[in-house]
Coordinates of C-alpha atoms and ligand atoms in Angstrom, one line a residue:
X22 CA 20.5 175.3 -153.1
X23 CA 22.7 173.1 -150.7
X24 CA 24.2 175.3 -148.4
X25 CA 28.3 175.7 -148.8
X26 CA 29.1 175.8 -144.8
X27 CA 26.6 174.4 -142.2
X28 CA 27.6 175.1 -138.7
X29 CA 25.4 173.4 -135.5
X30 CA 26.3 174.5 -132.2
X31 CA 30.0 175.0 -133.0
X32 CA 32.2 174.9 -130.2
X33 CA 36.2 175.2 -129.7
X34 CA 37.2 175.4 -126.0
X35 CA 41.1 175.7 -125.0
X36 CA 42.4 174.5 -121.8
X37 CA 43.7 177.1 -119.6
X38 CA 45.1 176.4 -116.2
X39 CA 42.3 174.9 -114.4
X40 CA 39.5 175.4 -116.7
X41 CA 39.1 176.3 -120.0
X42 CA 38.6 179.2 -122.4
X43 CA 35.4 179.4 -124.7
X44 CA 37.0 180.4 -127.6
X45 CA 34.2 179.6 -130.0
X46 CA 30.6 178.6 -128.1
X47 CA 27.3 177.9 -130.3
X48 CA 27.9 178.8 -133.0
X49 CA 24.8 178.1 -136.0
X50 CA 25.7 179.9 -139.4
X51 CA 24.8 178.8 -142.7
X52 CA 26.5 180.4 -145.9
X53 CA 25.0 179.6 -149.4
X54 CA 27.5 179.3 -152.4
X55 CA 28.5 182.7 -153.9
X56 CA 27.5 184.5 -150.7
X57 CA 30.2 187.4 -149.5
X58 CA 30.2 187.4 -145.8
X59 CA 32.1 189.8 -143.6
X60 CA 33.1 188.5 -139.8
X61 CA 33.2 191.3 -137.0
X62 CA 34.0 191.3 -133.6
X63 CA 36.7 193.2 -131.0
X64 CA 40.1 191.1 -130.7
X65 CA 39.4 187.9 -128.6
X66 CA 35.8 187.5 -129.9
X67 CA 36.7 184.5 -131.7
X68 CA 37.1 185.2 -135.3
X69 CA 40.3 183.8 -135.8
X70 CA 39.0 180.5 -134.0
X71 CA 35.7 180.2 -136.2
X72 CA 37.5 180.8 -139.4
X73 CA 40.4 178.2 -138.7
X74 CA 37.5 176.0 -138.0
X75 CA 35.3 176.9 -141.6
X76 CA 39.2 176.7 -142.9
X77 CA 39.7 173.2 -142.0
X78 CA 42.9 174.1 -140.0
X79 CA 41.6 173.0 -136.6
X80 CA 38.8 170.6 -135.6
X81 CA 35.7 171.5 -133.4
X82 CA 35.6 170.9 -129.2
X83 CA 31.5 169.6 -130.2
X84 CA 29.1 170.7 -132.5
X85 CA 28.8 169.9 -136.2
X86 CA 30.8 171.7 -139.6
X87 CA 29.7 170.6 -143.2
X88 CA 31.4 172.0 -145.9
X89 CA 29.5 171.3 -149.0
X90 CA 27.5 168.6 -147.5
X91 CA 30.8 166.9 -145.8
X92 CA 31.0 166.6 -142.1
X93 CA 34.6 167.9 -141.1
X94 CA 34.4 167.6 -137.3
X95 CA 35.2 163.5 -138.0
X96 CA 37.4 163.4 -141.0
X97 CA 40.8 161.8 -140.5
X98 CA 44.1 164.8 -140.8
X99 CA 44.5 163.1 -144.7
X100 CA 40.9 164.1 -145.5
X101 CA 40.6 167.1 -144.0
X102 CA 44.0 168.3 -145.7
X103 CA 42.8 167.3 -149.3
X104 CA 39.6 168.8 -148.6
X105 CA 41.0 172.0 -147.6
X106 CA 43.7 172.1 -150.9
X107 CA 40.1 171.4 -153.1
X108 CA 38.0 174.0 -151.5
X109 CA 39.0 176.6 -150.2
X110 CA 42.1 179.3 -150.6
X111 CA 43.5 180.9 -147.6
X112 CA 44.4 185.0 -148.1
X113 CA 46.4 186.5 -144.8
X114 CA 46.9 190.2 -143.4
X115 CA 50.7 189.5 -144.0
X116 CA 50.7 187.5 -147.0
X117 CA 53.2 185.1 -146.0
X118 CA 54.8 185.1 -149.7
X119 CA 58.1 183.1 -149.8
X120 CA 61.0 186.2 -150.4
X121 CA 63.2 184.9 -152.6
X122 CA 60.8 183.4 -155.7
X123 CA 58.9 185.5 -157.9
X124 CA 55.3 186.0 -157.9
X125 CA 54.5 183.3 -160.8
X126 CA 56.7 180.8 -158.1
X127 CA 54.6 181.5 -155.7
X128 CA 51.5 181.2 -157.4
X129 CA 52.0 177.8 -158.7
X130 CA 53.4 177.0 -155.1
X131 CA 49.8 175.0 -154.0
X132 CA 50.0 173.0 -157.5
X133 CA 53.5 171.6 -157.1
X134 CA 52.6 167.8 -154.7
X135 CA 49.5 167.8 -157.1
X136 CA 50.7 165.7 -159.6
X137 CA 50.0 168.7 -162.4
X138 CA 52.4 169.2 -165.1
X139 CA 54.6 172.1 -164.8
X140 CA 53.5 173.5 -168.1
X141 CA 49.7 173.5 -166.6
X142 CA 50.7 174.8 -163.5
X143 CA 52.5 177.5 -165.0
X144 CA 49.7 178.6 -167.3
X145 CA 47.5 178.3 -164.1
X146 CA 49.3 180.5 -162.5
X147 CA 49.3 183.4 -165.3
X148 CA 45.7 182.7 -165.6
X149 CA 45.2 183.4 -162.3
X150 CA 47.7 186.5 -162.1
X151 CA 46.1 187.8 -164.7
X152 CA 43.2 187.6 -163.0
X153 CA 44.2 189.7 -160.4
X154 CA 45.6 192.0 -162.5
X155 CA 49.3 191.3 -162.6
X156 CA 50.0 190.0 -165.8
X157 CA 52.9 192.7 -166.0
X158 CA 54.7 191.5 -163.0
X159 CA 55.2 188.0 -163.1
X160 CA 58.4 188.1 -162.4
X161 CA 59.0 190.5 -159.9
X162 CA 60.4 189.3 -156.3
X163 CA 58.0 190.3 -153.5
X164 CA 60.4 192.9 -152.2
X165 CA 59.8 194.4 -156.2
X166 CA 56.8 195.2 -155.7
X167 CA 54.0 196.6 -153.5
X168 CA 51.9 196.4 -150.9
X169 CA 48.7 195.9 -152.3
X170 CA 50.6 194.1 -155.8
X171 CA 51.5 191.6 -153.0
X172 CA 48.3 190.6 -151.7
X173 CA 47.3 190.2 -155.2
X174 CA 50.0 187.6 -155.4
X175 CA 48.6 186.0 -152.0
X176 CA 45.0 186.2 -153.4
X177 CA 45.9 184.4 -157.1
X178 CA 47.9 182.0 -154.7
X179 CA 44.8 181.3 -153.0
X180 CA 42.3 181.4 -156.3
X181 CA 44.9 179.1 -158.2
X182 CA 43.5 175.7 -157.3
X183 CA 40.3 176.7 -158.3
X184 CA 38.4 176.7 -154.7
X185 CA 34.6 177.2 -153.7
X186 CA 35.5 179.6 -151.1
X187 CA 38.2 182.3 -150.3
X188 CA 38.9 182.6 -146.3
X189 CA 40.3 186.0 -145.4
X190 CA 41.8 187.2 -142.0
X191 CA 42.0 191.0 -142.4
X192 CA 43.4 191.3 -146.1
X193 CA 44.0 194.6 -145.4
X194 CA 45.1 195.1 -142.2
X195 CA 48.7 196.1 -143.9
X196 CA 47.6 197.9 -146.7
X197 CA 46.4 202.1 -147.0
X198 CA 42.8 202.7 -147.5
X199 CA 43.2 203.5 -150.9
X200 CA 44.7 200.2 -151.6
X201 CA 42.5 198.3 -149.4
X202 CA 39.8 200.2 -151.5
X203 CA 41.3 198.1 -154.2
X204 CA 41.9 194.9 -153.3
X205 CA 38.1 194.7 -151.7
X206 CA 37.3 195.8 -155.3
X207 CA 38.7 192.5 -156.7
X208 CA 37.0 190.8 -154.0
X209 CA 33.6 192.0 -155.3
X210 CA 34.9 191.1 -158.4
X211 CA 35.8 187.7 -157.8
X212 CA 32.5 187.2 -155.6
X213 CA 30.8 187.8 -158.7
X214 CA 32.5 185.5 -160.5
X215 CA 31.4 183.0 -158.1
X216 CA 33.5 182.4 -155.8
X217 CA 32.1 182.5 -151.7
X218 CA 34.0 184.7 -149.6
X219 CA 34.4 184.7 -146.0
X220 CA 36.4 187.5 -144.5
X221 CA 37.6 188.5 -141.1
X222 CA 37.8 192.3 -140.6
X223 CA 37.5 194.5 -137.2
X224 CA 36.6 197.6 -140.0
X225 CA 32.9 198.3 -140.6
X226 CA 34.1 199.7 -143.8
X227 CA 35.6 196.8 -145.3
X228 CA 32.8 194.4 -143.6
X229 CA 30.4 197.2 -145.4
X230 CA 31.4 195.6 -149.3
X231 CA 30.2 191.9 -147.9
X232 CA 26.4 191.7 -148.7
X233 CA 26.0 189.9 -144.8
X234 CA 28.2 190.5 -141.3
X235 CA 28.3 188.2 -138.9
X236 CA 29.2 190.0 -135.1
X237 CA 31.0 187.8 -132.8
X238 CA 31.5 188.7 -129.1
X239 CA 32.8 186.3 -126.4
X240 CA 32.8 183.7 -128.7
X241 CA 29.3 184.0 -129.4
X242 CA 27.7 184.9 -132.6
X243 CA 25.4 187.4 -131.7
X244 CA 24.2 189.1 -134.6
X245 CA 23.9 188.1 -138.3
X246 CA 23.1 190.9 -140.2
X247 CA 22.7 191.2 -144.0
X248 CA 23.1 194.0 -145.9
X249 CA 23.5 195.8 -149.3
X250 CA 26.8 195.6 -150.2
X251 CA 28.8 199.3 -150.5
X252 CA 30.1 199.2 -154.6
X253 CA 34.2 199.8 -154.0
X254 CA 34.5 200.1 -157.1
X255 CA 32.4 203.2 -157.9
X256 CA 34.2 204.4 -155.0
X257 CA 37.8 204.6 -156.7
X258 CA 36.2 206.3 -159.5
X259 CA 37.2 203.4 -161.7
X260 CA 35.5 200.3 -163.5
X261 CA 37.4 197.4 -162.2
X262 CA 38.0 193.4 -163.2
Ligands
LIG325 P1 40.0 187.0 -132.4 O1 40.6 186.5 -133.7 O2 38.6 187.5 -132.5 O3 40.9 188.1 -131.9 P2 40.6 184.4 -131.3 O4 39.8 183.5 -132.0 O5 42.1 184.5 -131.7 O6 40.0 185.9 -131.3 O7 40.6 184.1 -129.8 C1 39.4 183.8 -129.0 C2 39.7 183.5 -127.6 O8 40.4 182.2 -127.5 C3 40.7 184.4 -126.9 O9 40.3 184.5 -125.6 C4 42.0 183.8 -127.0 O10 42.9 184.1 -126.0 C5 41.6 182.3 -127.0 N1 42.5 181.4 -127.7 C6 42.7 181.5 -129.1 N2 43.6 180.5 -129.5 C7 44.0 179.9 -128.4 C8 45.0 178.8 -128.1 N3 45.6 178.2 -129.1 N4 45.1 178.5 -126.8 C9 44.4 179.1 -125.8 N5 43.6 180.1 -126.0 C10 43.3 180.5 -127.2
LIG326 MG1 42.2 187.1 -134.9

Protein backbone atom coordinates (compact mmCIF):
# COMPACT_ATOMS: atom_id res chain seq x y z
CA UNK A 1 0.00 0.00 0.00
CA UNK A 2 1.07 3.71 -0.75
CA UNK A 3 2.57 4.95 2.14
CA UNK A 4 0.48 7.84 4.12
CA UNK A 5 3.72 10.17 5.05
CA UNK A 6 7.03 9.84 3.13
CA UNK A 7 9.79 11.86 4.68
CA UNK A 8 13.51 12.11 2.70
CA UNK A 9 16.10 13.75 4.41
CA UNK A 10 13.84 16.15 6.25
CA UNK A 11 15.36 19.15 7.55
CA UNK A 12 14.08 22.43 9.42
CA UNK A 13 17.01 24.69 10.51
CA UNK A 14 16.22 28.15 12.54
CA UNK A 15 18.46 31.04 12.50
CA UNK A 16 20.04 31.93 15.59
CA UNK A 17 22.38 34.77 16.04
CA UNK A 18 25.13 33.87 13.70
CA UNK A 19 24.33 30.44 12.75
CA UNK A 20 21.58 28.34 12.90
CA UNK A 21 19.88 25.68 15.08
CA UNK A 22 19.21 22.12 13.57
CA UNK A 23 15.90 21.77 14.74
CA UNK A 24 14.98 18.81 12.52
CA UNK A 25 18.21 17.14 10.48
CA UNK A 26 17.67 13.88 8.20
CA UNK A 27 14.96 12.85 8.93
CA UNK A 28 13.63 9.38 6.60
CA UNK A 29 10.29 7.98 8.13
CA UNK A 30 7.69 6.30 6.31
CA UNK A 31 4.13 5.65 7.99
CA UNK A 32 1.63 3.33 6.20
CA UNK A 33 -2.15 4.16 6.56
CA UNK A 34 -3.79 2.90 9.84
CA UNK A 35 -0.34 2.70 11.48
CA UNK A 36 -0.23 4.09 15.36
CA UNK A 37 3.06 5.65 15.82
CA UNK A 38 4.32 7.07 19.03
CA UNK A 39 7.21 10.05 18.88
CA UNK A 40 9.85 10.09 21.73
CA UNK A 41 12.52 12.21 22.58
CA UNK A 42 13.80 14.66 25.72
CA UNK A 43 12.48 18.40 25.31
CA UNK A 44 14.48 20.02 22.36
CA UNK A 45 14.82 16.79 20.42
CA UNK A 46 12.63 18.03 17.82
CA UNK A 47 9.37 16.55 18.07
CA UNK A 48 7.39 19.51 18.14
CA UNK A 49 9.31 20.61 14.80
CA UNK A 50 8.77 17.16 12.91
CA UNK A 51 5.20 17.01 13.69
CA UNK A 52 4.38 20.76 12.67
CA UNK A 53 6.12 19.65 9.58
CA UNK A 54 3.94 16.06 9.03
CA UNK A 55 1.07 18.68 10.29
CA UNK A 56 1.43 20.93 7.48
CA UNK A 57 1.84 23.96 9.87
CA UNK A 58 5.37 24.80 8.72
CA UNK A 59 7.34 23.99 5.63
CA UNK A 60 10.77 22.05 5.37
CA UNK A 61 14.57 24.01 5.36
CA UNK A 62 15.35 20.85 2.46
CA UNK A 63 14.41 17.46 2.14
CA UNK A 64 11.23 16.03 0.74
CA UNK A 65 7.37 15.44 2.80
CA UNK A 66 4.54 13.51 0.82
CA UNK A 67 1.42 13.13 2.43
CA UNK A 68 -0.51 10.61 0.63
CA UNK A 69 1.55 10.81 -2.39
CA UNK A 70 1.50 14.83 -2.41
CA UNK A 71 4.72 16.72 -2.14
CA UNK A 72 4.12 19.48 0.68
CA UNK A 73 7.59 21.09 0.86
CA UNK A 74 6.33 23.09 -2.60
CA UNK A 75 2.69 23.63 -2.20
CA UNK A 76 1.51 27.26 -2.18
CA UNK A 77 0.01 28.52 1.85
CA UNK A 78 -3.72 27.97 -0.09
CA UNK A 79 -2.79 24.28 -0.77
CA UNK A 80 -1.17 23.41 2.00
CA UNK A 81 -4.08 24.90 4.20
CA UNK A 82 -6.89 22.85 2.42
CA UNK A 83 -4.70 19.97 2.49
CA UNK A 84 -4.30 20.10 6.12
CA UNK A 85 -8.42 20.83 6.82
CA UNK A 86 -8.82 17.33 4.43
CA UNK A 87 -6.30 15.22 6.19
CA UNK A 88 -5.45 15.47 9.09
CA UNK A 89 -6.99 16.59 12.74
CA UNK A 90 -4.83 18.31 15.20
CA UNK A 91 -5.32 17.11 19.14
CA UNK A 92 -3.21 19.43 21.76
CA UNK A 93 -1.94 18.84 25.56
CA UNK A 94 -4.12 21.94 26.35
CA UNK A 95 -6.98 21.53 24.17
CA UNK A 96 -7.33 24.96 23.16
CA UNK A 97 -11.31 24.72 23.32
CA UNK A 98 -12.97 28.18 22.81
CA UNK A 99 -14.62 28.90 26.73
CA UNK A 100 -17.68 30.36 26.14
CA UNK A 101 -19.44 27.74 23.35
CA UNK A 102 -20.45 24.35 24.23
CA UNK A 103 -18.83 21.32 23.21
CA UNK A 104 -21.31 20.64 20.04
CA UNK A 105 -20.03 24.53 19.09
CA UNK A 106 -16.86 23.62 19.15
CA UNK A 107 -17.11 20.49 17.43
CA UNK A 108 -18.62 21.79 14.36
CA UNK A 109 -16.09 24.74 14.68
CA UNK A 110 -13.70 23.20 11.56
CA UNK A 111 -17.02 22.69 9.36
CA UNK A 112 -18.25 26.32 9.57
CA UNK A 113 -15.92 28.24 6.08
CA UNK A 114 -16.71 24.74 4.47
CA UNK A 115 -19.67 25.52 2.80
CA UNK A 116 -21.68 22.58 4.79
CA UNK A 117 -25.15 23.12 5.91
CA UNK A 118 -25.61 23.74 9.38
CA UNK A 119 -28.08 20.92 9.78
CA UNK A 120 -25.00 18.47 8.48
CA UNK A 121 -22.59 20.02 10.42
CA UNK A 122 -24.59 19.70 13.42
CA UNK A 123 -25.37 16.03 12.96
CA UNK A 124 -21.53 15.73 12.25
CA UNK A 125 -20.69 16.84 15.19
CA UNK A 126 -23.07 14.49 17.35
CA UNK A 127 -21.84 11.76 15.28
CA UNK A 128 -18.57 12.46 16.15
CA UNK A 129 -19.29 13.22 19.99
CA UNK A 130 -20.80 10.28 20.18
CA UNK A 131 -18.08 8.73 18.99
CA UNK A 132 -16.02 9.74 21.65
CA UNK A 133 -18.39 9.07 24.07
CA UNK A 134 -20.15 12.24 24.89
CA UNK A 135 -23.35 12.02 23.54
CA UNK A 136 -24.69 13.06 27.17
CA UNK A 137 -22.79 16.31 27.20
CA UNK A 138 -23.33 18.13 24.28
CA UNK A 139 -24.19 20.99 25.80
CA UNK A 140 -21.99 21.52 28.50
CA UNK A 141 -19.46 24.61 28.45
CA UNK A 142 -15.79 23.48 28.83
CA UNK A 143 -15.51 24.87 32.27
CA UNK A 144 -18.76 22.02 32.88
CA UNK A 145 -16.98 19.56 32.41
CA UNK A 146 -13.69 17.57 32.83
CA UNK A 147 -10.47 17.10 32.17
CA UNK A 148 -10.35 14.14 30.16
CA UNK A 149 -14.41 14.96 28.92
CA UNK A 150 -12.49 17.92 27.41
CA UNK A 151 -10.00 16.32 25.33
CA UNK A 152 -12.66 14.29 24.07
CA UNK A 153 -14.23 17.39 22.84
CA UNK A 154 -10.70 18.43 21.24
CA UNK A 155 -10.37 14.86 19.81
CA UNK A 156 -14.18 14.79 17.99
CA UNK A 157 -13.03 18.43 16.96
CA UNK A 158 -10.11 16.91 15.36
CA UNK A 159 -12.05 13.51 13.97
CA UNK A 160 -15.05 15.74 12.69
CA UNK A 161 -13.84 16.46 9.14
CA UNK A 162 -13.27 13.04 8.59
CA UNK A 163 -9.23 13.06 8.37
CA UNK A 164 -6.65 10.21 7.40
CA UNK A 165 -4.55 11.03 10.24
CA UNK A 166 -4.83 12.35 13.89
CA UNK A 167 -1.48 14.51 15.05
CA UNK A 168 -1.11 14.50 18.78
CA UNK A 169 1.33 16.66 20.96
CA UNK A 170 1.12 15.02 24.41
CA UNK A 171 -2.72 14.50 24.70
CA UNK A 172 -2.16 13.83 28.01
CA UNK A 173 0.23 15.87 29.39
CA UNK A 174 -2.73 17.60 31.50
CA UNK A 175 -4.68 14.85 32.30
CA UNK A 176 -4.18 11.86 35.60
CA UNK A 177 -3.06 8.54 34.62
CA UNK A 178 -6.22 7.07 35.01
CA UNK A 179 -7.73 9.45 32.54
CA UNK A 180 -4.83 9.36 30.24
CA UNK A 181 -5.44 5.48 30.55
CA UNK A 182 -8.64 6.50 28.96
CA UNK A 183 -8.33 8.68 26.32
CA UNK A 184 -5.26 6.41 24.91
CA UNK A 185 -8.08 3.74 25.05
CA UNK A 186 -10.07 5.71 22.46
CA UNK A 187 -7.07 6.26 20.62
CA UNK A 188 -6.70 2.47 20.08
CA UNK A 189 -10.05 2.54 19.44
CA UNK A 190 -10.20 5.02 16.77
CA UNK A 191 -6.80 3.50 15.25
CA UNK A 192 -8.79 0.55 14.69
CA UNK A 193 -11.29 2.12 13.07
CA UNK A 194 -8.77 3.38 10.76
CA UNK A 195 -7.66 6.20 11.36
CA UNK A 196 -3.44 6.80 11.44
CA UNK A 197 -2.20 8.23 14.48
CA UNK A 198 0.91 10.13 15.09
CA UNK A 199 1.47 11.16 18.69
CA UNK A 200 4.12 13.12 20.56
CA UNK A 201 4.72 11.89 24.12
CA UNK A 202 8.03 12.14 26.44
CA UNK A 203 6.10 8.93 28.52
CA UNK A 204 7.19 5.36 27.47
CA UNK A 205 3.92 4.45 28.83
CA UNK A 206 1.74 6.20 26.61
CA UNK A 207 4.32 5.70 23.56
CA UNK A 208 3.91 1.79 24.85
CA UNK A 209 -0.07 1.68 23.29
CA UNK A 210 1.47 2.86 19.60
CA UNK A 211 2.44 -0.43 17.76
CA UNK A 212 5.95 1.68 16.55
CA UNK A 213 8.14 4.59 18.46
CA UNK A 214 10.18 6.68 16.77
CA UNK A 215 13.20 8.29 19.26
CA UNK A 216 14.40 11.62 18.30
CA UNK A 217 17.59 13.21 19.80
CA UNK A 218 19.21 16.39 18.61
CA UNK A 219 16.99 16.50 15.93
CA UNK A 220 17.94 13.25 14.61
CA UNK A 221 15.82 10.28 14.41
CA UNK A 222 17.79 7.70 15.82
CA UNK A 223 15.79 4.83 16.50
CA UNK A 224 12.60 3.45 14.90
CA UNK A 225 11.39 0.85 16.92
CA UNK A 226 8.14 -1.17 16.50
CA UNK A 227 6.48 -2.85 18.94
CA UNK A 228 3.36 -4.80 20.23
CA UNK A 229 1.13 -2.31 21.26
CA UNK A 230 0.24 -2.48 25.36
CA UNK A 231 -4.07 -3.17 25.31
CA UNK A 232 -5.24 0.13 27.55
CA UNK A 233 -8.20 -1.07 27.52
CA UNK A 234 -7.73 -4.39 29.34
CA UNK A 235 -5.83 -2.22 31.59
CA UNK A 236 -8.97 -0.17 33.04
CA UNK A 237 -10.68 -3.35 33.46
CA UNK A 238 -13.30 -2.19 31.00
CA UNK A 239 -14.37 -3.02 27.29
CA UNK A 240 -14.18 0.28 25.57
CA UNK A 241 -15.61 2.01 22.12
P1 LIG B 1 10.72 19.34 21.35
O1 LIG B 1 9.32 19.45 20.89
O2 LIG B 1 11.30 17.95 21.22
O3 LIG B 1 10.90 19.85 22.75
P2 LIG B 1 11.29 21.39 19.38
O4 LIG B 1 10.97 20.78 18.08
O5 LIG B 1 10.31 22.33 19.97
O6 LIG B 1 11.67 20.24 20.42
O7 LIG B 1 12.68 22.17 19.26
C1 LIG B 1 13.86 21.60 18.66
C2 LIG B 1 14.98 22.63 18.66
O8 LIG B 1 14.67 23.71 17.76
C3 LIG B 1 15.24 23.28 20.01
O9 LIG B 1 16.61 23.51 20.13
C4 LIG B 1 14.48 24.57 19.93
O10 LIG B 1 15.05 25.55 20.75
C5 LIG B 1 14.63 24.93 18.45
N1 LIG B 1 13.48 25.70 17.94
C6 LIG B 1 12.19 25.26 17.86
N2 LIG B 1 11.37 26.19 17.34
C7 LIG B 1 12.17 27.29 17.10
C8 LIG B 1 11.95 28.60 16.55
N3 LIG B 1 10.72 28.97 16.14
N4 LIG B 1 13.00 29.43 16.45
C9 LIG B 1 14.25 29.05 16.86
N5 LIG B 1 14.53 27.84 17.37
C10 LIG B 1 13.53 26.95 17.48
MG1 LIG C 1 7.57 20.02 21.93
Amino acid sequence: MDALIETRDLTRHYPSGEGVVAALEGVNVSMRPGEFVAAMGPSGSGKSTFLNLIGCLDQPTRGSYRLAGEEVGTLSPERLAALRGEKIGFVFQSFHLLPRSDALSNVMMPMLYRGIPPKIRRERAEMALERVGLASRMHHTPSQLSGGQQQRVAIARALVCGPELLLADEPTGALDSRTGLEIMALFQALNRSGVSILCVTHDPDVAAFAGRTLRFRDGRLFEDETHPPVDAAAMIGVPFA
